[in-house]
């Protein structure tokens, strides 16, 4: 088997079917489909298997998140390559064939992605670079991000992401929405870290994959990513925003960010990010008073998330293994 495509499902059978049909219409390499279901409470299994009876269905029995579900799929796979593919993607070009051909040609590539597009065909980040200590997280914080973006432009800091390009880009990490990985390398790097529930797990994993070769983003082929299709449905949050730090989803993001930085850069860098989460409170308060952009409810919910985060800090500081699921 050339390729194993792993799709995690959680109450999104319509998205999964749309994704599967797009794969069949665009891909010619030999592949198998593995659906890992995170304890959906609808009739996802019947709907999907009725249309695609030959797929391998893995039932997790609980909402295991992204890492654990994909690891279950990887362990059951038989392909030379593993493709982690979000259920909210549409393969609108021969992206899978091209990525595999390129990785077959260049054995130094351990993982790859392609251009990701929004539903309106505008560009999403195609690849990303590590910033020391994970400080690029500060670019996602409300208000504070504007300060750091201005400073970055003034001193000429390289943008930490690749939105679009006409050439192959070699990056530090790619999105789990479309992540093609050489299976032989997984035996060296290890599986995805199962401490993570959602968010940042692919970043930490890419940090380990990068030790064994390059991570590429290929131009001129694309996949449409209906960004946050599953998590937005779960938590009724604003579409296309991963940085809603005042929501339950935002709280999970905070936890996963700190967990990733603790694992990748150590305690001091993790504490620095946590301090900026705290600094954001008076900054948001001033923005609430004078800008009119942020509501009191926004401020209150953000403070609640930061205070809840403090109870997890000892566990994260000690790098205790566990399942950091908070939503």
Short mmCIF file of C-alpha atoms in Angstrom, two decimals:
data_model
loop_
_atom_site.label_atom_id
_atom_site.label_comp_id
_atom_site.label_asym_id
_atom_site.label_seq_id
_atom_site.Cartn_x
_atom_site.Cartn_y
_atom_site.Cartn_z
CA UNK A 1 0.00 0.00 0.00
CA UNK A 2 1.40 3.37 -1.02
CA UNK A 3 -0.67 5.65 1.17
CA UNK A 4 -2.84 5.52 4.28
CA UNK A 5 -5.18 8.51 4.64
CA UNK A 6 -6.34 9.07 8.21
CA UNK A 7 -9.38 11.26 8.89
CA UNK A 8 -10.65 11.93 12.40
CA UNK A 9 -14.42 12.26 12.68
CA UNK A 10 -16.45 13.85 15.43
CA UNK A 11 -20.10 14.36 14.45
CA UNK A 12 -19.21 15.63 10.96
CA UNK A 13 -20.33 12.92 8.51
CA UNK A 14 -21.27 15.43 5.80
CA UNK A 15 -17.79 16.98 5.90
CA UNK A 16 -16.15 13.55 5.83
CA UNK A 17 -18.20 12.47 2.78
CA UNK A 18 -17.34 15.69 0.96
CA UNK A 19 -13.66 15.08 1.73
CA UNK A 20 -13.78 11.43 0.61
CA UNK A 21 -15.44 12.23 -2.70
CA UNK A 22 -12.81 14.90 -3.37
CA UNK A 23 -10.03 12.37 -2.72
CA UNK A 24 -11.55 9.92 -5.18
CA UNK A 25 -11.86 12.62 -7.84
CA UNK A 26 -8.28 13.86 -7.53
CA UNK A 27 -6.01 11.01 -6.47
CA UNK A 28 -4.55 8.13 -8.49
CA UNK A 29 -1.99 6.58 -6.12
CA UNK A 30 -2.98 3.39 -4.31
CA UNK A 31 -4.47 4.36 -0.96
CA UNK A 32 -6.55 3.17 1.95
CA UNK A 33 -8.90 5.29 4.02
CA UNK A 34 -8.95 5.02 7.81
CA UNK A 35 -11.68 6.87 9.68
CA UNK A 36 -11.07 7.27 13.41
CA UNK A 37 -14.25 8.21 15.22
CA UNK A 38 -14.01 10.18 18.46
CA UNK A 39 -17.23 8.83 19.96
CA UNK A 40 -19.65 10.69 17.70
CA UNK A 41 -23.17 10.92 19.09
CA UNK A 42 -24.87 10.89 15.70
CA UNK A 43 -25.16 8.23 12.98
CA UNK A 44 -21.83 9.12 11.38
CA UNK A 45 -20.76 5.50 11.00
CA UNK A 46 -23.89 4.43 9.12
CA UNK A 47 -23.87 7.48 6.87
CA UNK A 48 -20.20 7.18 5.90
CA UNK A 49 -19.98 3.39 5.57
CA UNK A 50 -23.11 3.37 3.45
CA UNK A 51 -21.26 5.46 0.85
CA UNK A 52 -17.76 4.03 1.40
CA UNK A 53 -18.10 0.46 2.74
CA UNK A 54 -14.44 -0.45 2.14
CA UNK A 55 -12.89 2.05 4.52
CA UNK A 56 -11.36 0.95 7.82
CA UNK A 57 -13.42 2.31 10.72
CA UNK A 58 -11.82 2.69 14.17
CA UNK A 59 -14.09 3.51 17.08
CA UNK A 60 -12.24 5.24 19.92
CA UNK A 61 -15.05 5.00 22.49
CA UNK A 62 -14.34 8.49 23.88
CA UNK A 63 -13.40 11.90 22.52
CA UNK A 64 -9.66 11.28 22.31
CA UNK A 65 -8.73 14.46 20.46
CA UNK A 66 -6.33 14.77 17.54
CA UNK A 67 -3.12 13.05 18.67
CA UNK A 68 -4.59 9.89 20.15
CA UNK A 69 -7.05 9.40 17.30
CA UNK A 70 -4.39 9.82 14.62
CA UNK A 71 -1.99 7.56 16.48
CA UNK A 72 -4.66 4.85 16.48
CA UNK A 73 -4.98 5.29 12.73
CA UNK A 74 -1.21 5.21 12.18
CA UNK A 75 -0.89 1.97 14.17
CA UNK A 76 -3.59 0.35 12.01
CA UNK A 77 -2.17 1.64 8.72
CA UNK A 78 -0.31 -0.30 6.04
CA UNK A 79 0.84 2.55 3.79
CA UNK A 80 4.36 3.68 3.00
CA UNK A 81 3.12 7.22 3.60
CA UNK A 82 0.69 8.53 6.20
CA UNK A 83 -1.57 11.46 5.33
CA UNK A 84 -3.30 13.20 8.22
CA UNK A 85 -6.23 14.95 6.59
CA UNK A 86 -8.86 17.04 8.33
CA UNK A 87 -12.48 16.15 7.76
CA UNK A 88 -13.09 19.79 6.76
CA UNK A 89 -10.80 19.65 3.72
CA UNK A 90 -11.57 19.35 0.02
CA UNK A 91 -8.79 18.03 -2.22
CA UNK A 92 -9.43 20.26 -5.22
CA UNK A 93 -6.18 19.50 -7.12
CA UNK A 94 -3.89 16.45 -7.56
CA UNK A 95 -2.22 17.59 -4.33
CA UNK A 96 -1.81 14.11 -2.87
CA UNK A 97 -0.24 12.65 -6.02
CA UNK A 98 2.13 15.60 -6.40
CA UNK A 99 3.26 15.54 -2.78
CA UNK A 100 3.96 11.79 -2.90
CA UNK A 101 5.82 12.09 -6.21
CA UNK A 102 8.00 14.85 -4.78
CA UNK A 103 8.76 12.89 -1.62
CA UNK A 104 9.54 9.78 -3.67
CA UNK A 105 11.98 11.92 -5.67
CA UNK A 106 13.66 13.58 -2.68
CA UNK A 107 14.25 11.11 0.16
CA UNK A 108 15.49 13.90 2.45
CA UNK A 109 11.90 15.12 2.86
CA UNK A 110 10.28 13.54 5.93
CA UNK A 111 6.96 15.40 5.81
CA UNK A 112 5.17 17.79 3.49
CA UNK A 113 2.10 19.88 2.89
CA UNK A 114 0.60 21.93 0.06
CA UNK A 115 -1.08 25.30 -0.32
CA UNK A 116 -4.11 25.57 1.98
CA UNK A 117 -7.02 27.69 0.78
CA UNK A 118 -10.05 29.20 2.47
CA UNK A 119 -13.49 28.49 1.04
CA UNK A 120 -13.29 31.77 -0.93
CA UNK A 121 -9.95 30.54 -2.41
CA UNK A 122 -7.87 33.04 -0.46
CA UNK A 123 -4.63 31.75 1.04
CA UNK A 124 -4.10 30.24 4.48
CA UNK A 125 -0.70 29.78 6.07
CA UNK A 126 1.03 27.04 4.12
CA UNK A 127 3.95 26.51 6.48
CA UNK A 128 5.54 27.99 9.56
CA UNK A 129 8.92 28.62 11.19
CA UNK A 130 9.82 28.15 14.82
CA UNK A 131 10.43 31.28 16.85
CA UNK A 132 12.72 30.91 19.84
CA UNK A 133 10.71 30.10 22.94
CA UNK A 134 7.46 30.07 20.99
CA UNK A 135 7.27 33.86 21.24
CA UNK A 136 5.23 34.03 18.03
CA UNK A 137 2.26 33.07 20.24
CA UNK A 138 2.31 36.71 21.34
CA UNK A 139 1.17 37.59 17.82
CA UNK A 140 -2.15 35.88 18.55
CA UNK A 141 -2.99 37.82 21.72
CA UNK A 142 -5.51 40.65 21.35
CA UNK A 143 -4.10 44.21 21.58
CA UNK A 144 -0.59 43.02 22.50
CA UNK A 145 -0.23 41.46 19.05
CA UNK A 146 -0.46 44.89 17.41
CA UNK A 147 2.48 46.11 19.49
CA UNK A 148 4.66 43.13 18.62
CA UNK A 149 3.75 43.24 14.94
CA UNK A 150 4.79 46.89 14.80
CA UNK A 151 8.09 46.17 16.57
CA UNK A 152 8.74 43.21 14.27
CA UNK A 153 8.24 45.32 11.15
CA UNK A 154 10.50 48.07 12.47
CA UNK A 155 13.43 45.75 13.20
CA UNK A 156 12.85 43.55 10.14
CA UNK A 157 12.03 40.22 11.79
CA UNK A 158 11.16 37.50 9.30
CA UNK A 159 7.46 36.66 9.19
CA UNK A 160 7.06 33.29 10.97
CA UNK A 161 4.70 31.85 8.35
CA UNK A 162 4.51 31.20 4.61
CA UNK A 163 1.15 32.18 3.14
CA UNK A 164 1.84 31.50 -0.53
CA UNK A 165 4.88 30.96 -2.73
CA UNK A 166 5.84 29.91 -6.25
CA UNK A 167 8.73 27.77 -5.01
CA UNK A 168 9.15 24.87 -2.61
CA UNK A 169 9.55 26.15 0.94
CA UNK A 170 11.37 24.22 3.66
CA UNK A 171 9.71 25.06 6.96
CA UNK A 172 9.76 23.96 10.59
CA UNK A 173 6.15 22.86 10.92
CA UNK A 174 3.01 22.36 8.90
CA UNK A 175 -0.68 22.19 9.69
CA UNK A 176 -2.31 18.93 10.69
CA UNK A 177 -5.08 19.74 8.19
CA UNK A 178 -2.88 18.20 5.46
CA UNK A 179 0.23 16.50 6.76
CA UNK A 180 1.96 13.85 4.65
CA UNK A 181 4.57 11.91 6.63
CA UNK A 182 6.99 9.15 5.66
CA UNK A 183 5.98 6.21 7.85
CA UNK A 184 9.54 4.95 8.23
CA UNK A 185 10.44 8.24 9.95
CA UNK A 186 7.64 7.84 12.50
CA UNK A 187 9.48 4.78 13.80
CA UNK A 188 12.42 7.10 14.57
CA UNK A 189 10.62 10.24 15.76
CA UNK A 190 7.84 8.54 17.69
CA UNK A 191 4.10 9.03 17.42
CA UNK A 192 2.21 12.21 18.17
CA UNK A 193 2.36 13.20 21.84
CA UNK A 194 -0.79 11.91 23.52
CA UNK A 195 -0.69 14.49 26.31
CA UNK A 196 -2.34 16.88 23.82
CA UNK A 197 -6.08 16.95 23.22
CA UNK A 198 -6.35 19.68 20.59
CA UNK A 199 -4.04 22.37 19.19
CA UNK A 200 -0.22 22.57 19.03
CA UNK A 201 0.27 18.80 18.81
CA UNK A 202 1.41 18.92 15.17
CA UNK A 203 3.89 21.69 16.05
CA UNK A 204 5.53 19.58 18.74
CA UNK A 205 5.53 16.53 16.45
CA UNK A 206 7.13 18.45 13.58
CA UNK A 207 9.88 19.54 15.97
CA UNK A 208 10.78 15.86 16.38
CA UNK A 209 10.28 14.96 12.71
CA UNK A 210 12.64 17.78 11.69
CA UNK A 211 15.53 15.99 13.40
CA UNK A 212 15.43 13.37 10.64
CA UNK A 213 15.02 15.49 7.53
CA UNK A 214 13.27 18.42 5.88
CA UNK A 215 9.63 19.49 5.92
CA UNK A 216 8.44 20.89 2.60
CA UNK A 217 5.49 22.94 1.40
CA UNK A 218 4.80 22.39 -2.29
CA UNK A 219 3.43 25.20 -4.48
CA UNK A 220 0.93 25.08 -7.34
CA UNK A 221 -1.28 22.40 -5.80
CA UNK A 222 -3.84 23.13 -3.12
CA UNK A 223 -6.39 21.80 -0.68
CA UNK A 224 -9.39 23.79 0.52
CA UNK A 225 -9.52 23.91 4.32
CA UNK A 226 -12.83 25.00 5.86
CA UNK A 227 -10.83 26.12 8.85
CA UNK A 228 -12.04 24.92 12.24
CA UNK A 229 -15.03 23.07 10.80
CA UNK A 230 -15.26 20.56 13.64
CA UNK A 231 -14.18 22.64 16.62
CA UNK A 232 -16.33 25.59 15.63
CA UNK A 233 -19.35 23.29 15.41
CA UNK A 234 -18.55 21.85 18.84
CA UNK A 235 -18.11 25.15 20.64
CA UNK A 236 -20.21 27.58 18.55
CA UNK A 237 -17.25 29.89 18.11
CA UNK A 238 -16.54 32.43 15.42
CA UNK A 239 -15.51 30.69 12.16
CA UNK A 240 -11.88 30.79 11.05
CA UNK A 241 -10.54 32.01 14.38
CA UNK A 242 -8.22 29.85 16.45
CA UNK A 243 -7.38 32.67 18.86
CA UNK A 244 -10.61 33.29 20.75
CA UNK A 245 -8.94 33.33 24.14
CA UNK A 246 -12.18 34.24 25.89
CA UNK A 247 -13.98 30.99 24.87
CA UNK A 248 -13.70 27.37 26.07
CA UNK A 249 -11.87 26.67 22.82
CA UNK A 250 -9.48 29.50 23.63
CA UNK A 251 -8.81 28.01 27.05
CA UNK A 252 -7.85 24.71 25.42
CA UNK A 253 -5.56 26.64 23.09
CA UNK A 254 -3.85 28.37 26.04
CA UNK A 255 -3.25 25.04 27.78
CA UNK A 256 -1.91 23.37 24.63
CA UNK A 257 0.35 26.33 23.83
CA UNK A 258 1.99 26.21 27.25
CA UNK A 259 2.26 22.44 27.14
CA UNK A 260 4.00 22.58 23.75
CA UNK A 261 6.45 25.29 24.82
CA UNK A 262 7.25 23.41 28.04
CA UNK A 263 8.08 20.29 26.03
CA UNK A 264 9.98 22.07 23.27
CA UNK A 265 11.78 24.95 25.03
CA UNK A 266 11.57 24.35 28.77
CA UNK A 267 10.09 25.94 31.88
CA UNK A 268 11.50 29.48 31.59
CA UNK A 269 10.11 30.11 28.11
CA UNK A 270 6.78 28.62 29.13
CA UNK A 271 6.61 30.91 32.17
CA UNK A 272 7.36 33.92 29.97
CA UNK A 273 4.34 33.18 27.78
CA UNK A 274 2.19 32.68 30.87
CA UNK A 275 3.30 36.08 32.19
CA UNK A 276 2.16 37.67 28.93
CA UNK A 277 -1.22 35.97 29.33
CA UNK A 278 -1.40 37.78 32.71
CA UNK A 279 -0.17 41.10 31.28
CA UNK A 280 -2.97 40.89 28.75
CA UNK A 281 -5.54 41.40 31.54
CA UNK A 282 -4.76 45.08 32.34
CA UNK A 283 -4.14 45.73 28.66
CA UNK A 284 -7.60 44.39 27.79
CA UNK A 285 -9.10 46.40 30.64
CA UNK A 286 -7.67 49.62 29.19
CA UNK A 287 -8.87 48.61 25.72
CA UNK A 288 -12.34 48.00 27.19
CA UNK A 289 -12.37 51.44 28.82
CA UNK A 290 -11.02 53.51 25.95
CA UNK A 291 -11.35 51.73 22.61
CA UNK A 292 -14.85 50.31 22.71
CA UNK A 293 -13.57 47.31 20.76
CA UNK A 294 -13.76 44.81 23.61
CA UNK A 295 -16.78 44.16 25.81
CA UNK A 296 -16.88 43.55 29.54
CA UNK A 297 -18.02 39.97 28.86
CA UNK A 298 -14.94 39.43 26.71
CA UNK A 299 -12.71 40.73 29.50
CA UNK A 300 -14.48 38.69 32.20
CA UNK A 301 -14.25 35.43 30.24
CA UNK A 302 -10.60 36.01 29.39
CA UNK A 303 -9.76 36.56 33.08
CA UNK A 304 -11.68 33.39 34.00
CA UNK A 305 -9.64 31.38 31.49
CA UNK A 306 -6.32 32.74 32.78
CA UNK A 307 -7.31 32.00 36.38
CA UNK A 308 -8.35 28.47 35.43
CA UNK A 309 -5.03 28.06 33.65
CA UNK A 310 -3.17 28.83 36.89
CA UNK A 311 -4.51 25.63 38.48
CA UNK A 312 -2.83 23.56 35.75
CA UNK A 313 0.50 25.35 35.91
CA UNK A 314 2.17 23.06 38.51
CA UNK A 315 1.36 20.00 36.42
CA UNK A 316 2.67 21.63 33.23
CA UNK A 317 5.80 22.97 34.95
CA UNK A 318 6.62 19.46 36.21
CA UNK A 319 5.93 18.10 32.70
CA UNK A 320 3.65 15.45 34.16
CA UNK A 321 2.19 13.08 31.57
CA UNK A 322 -1.57 13.16 31.28
CA UNK A 323 -4.45 14.07 29.03
CA UNK A 324 -4.64 17.87 28.93
CA UNK A 325 -8.26 18.05 27.83
CA UNK A 326 -10.14 21.03 29.27
CA UNK A 327 -13.13 21.32 26.89
#
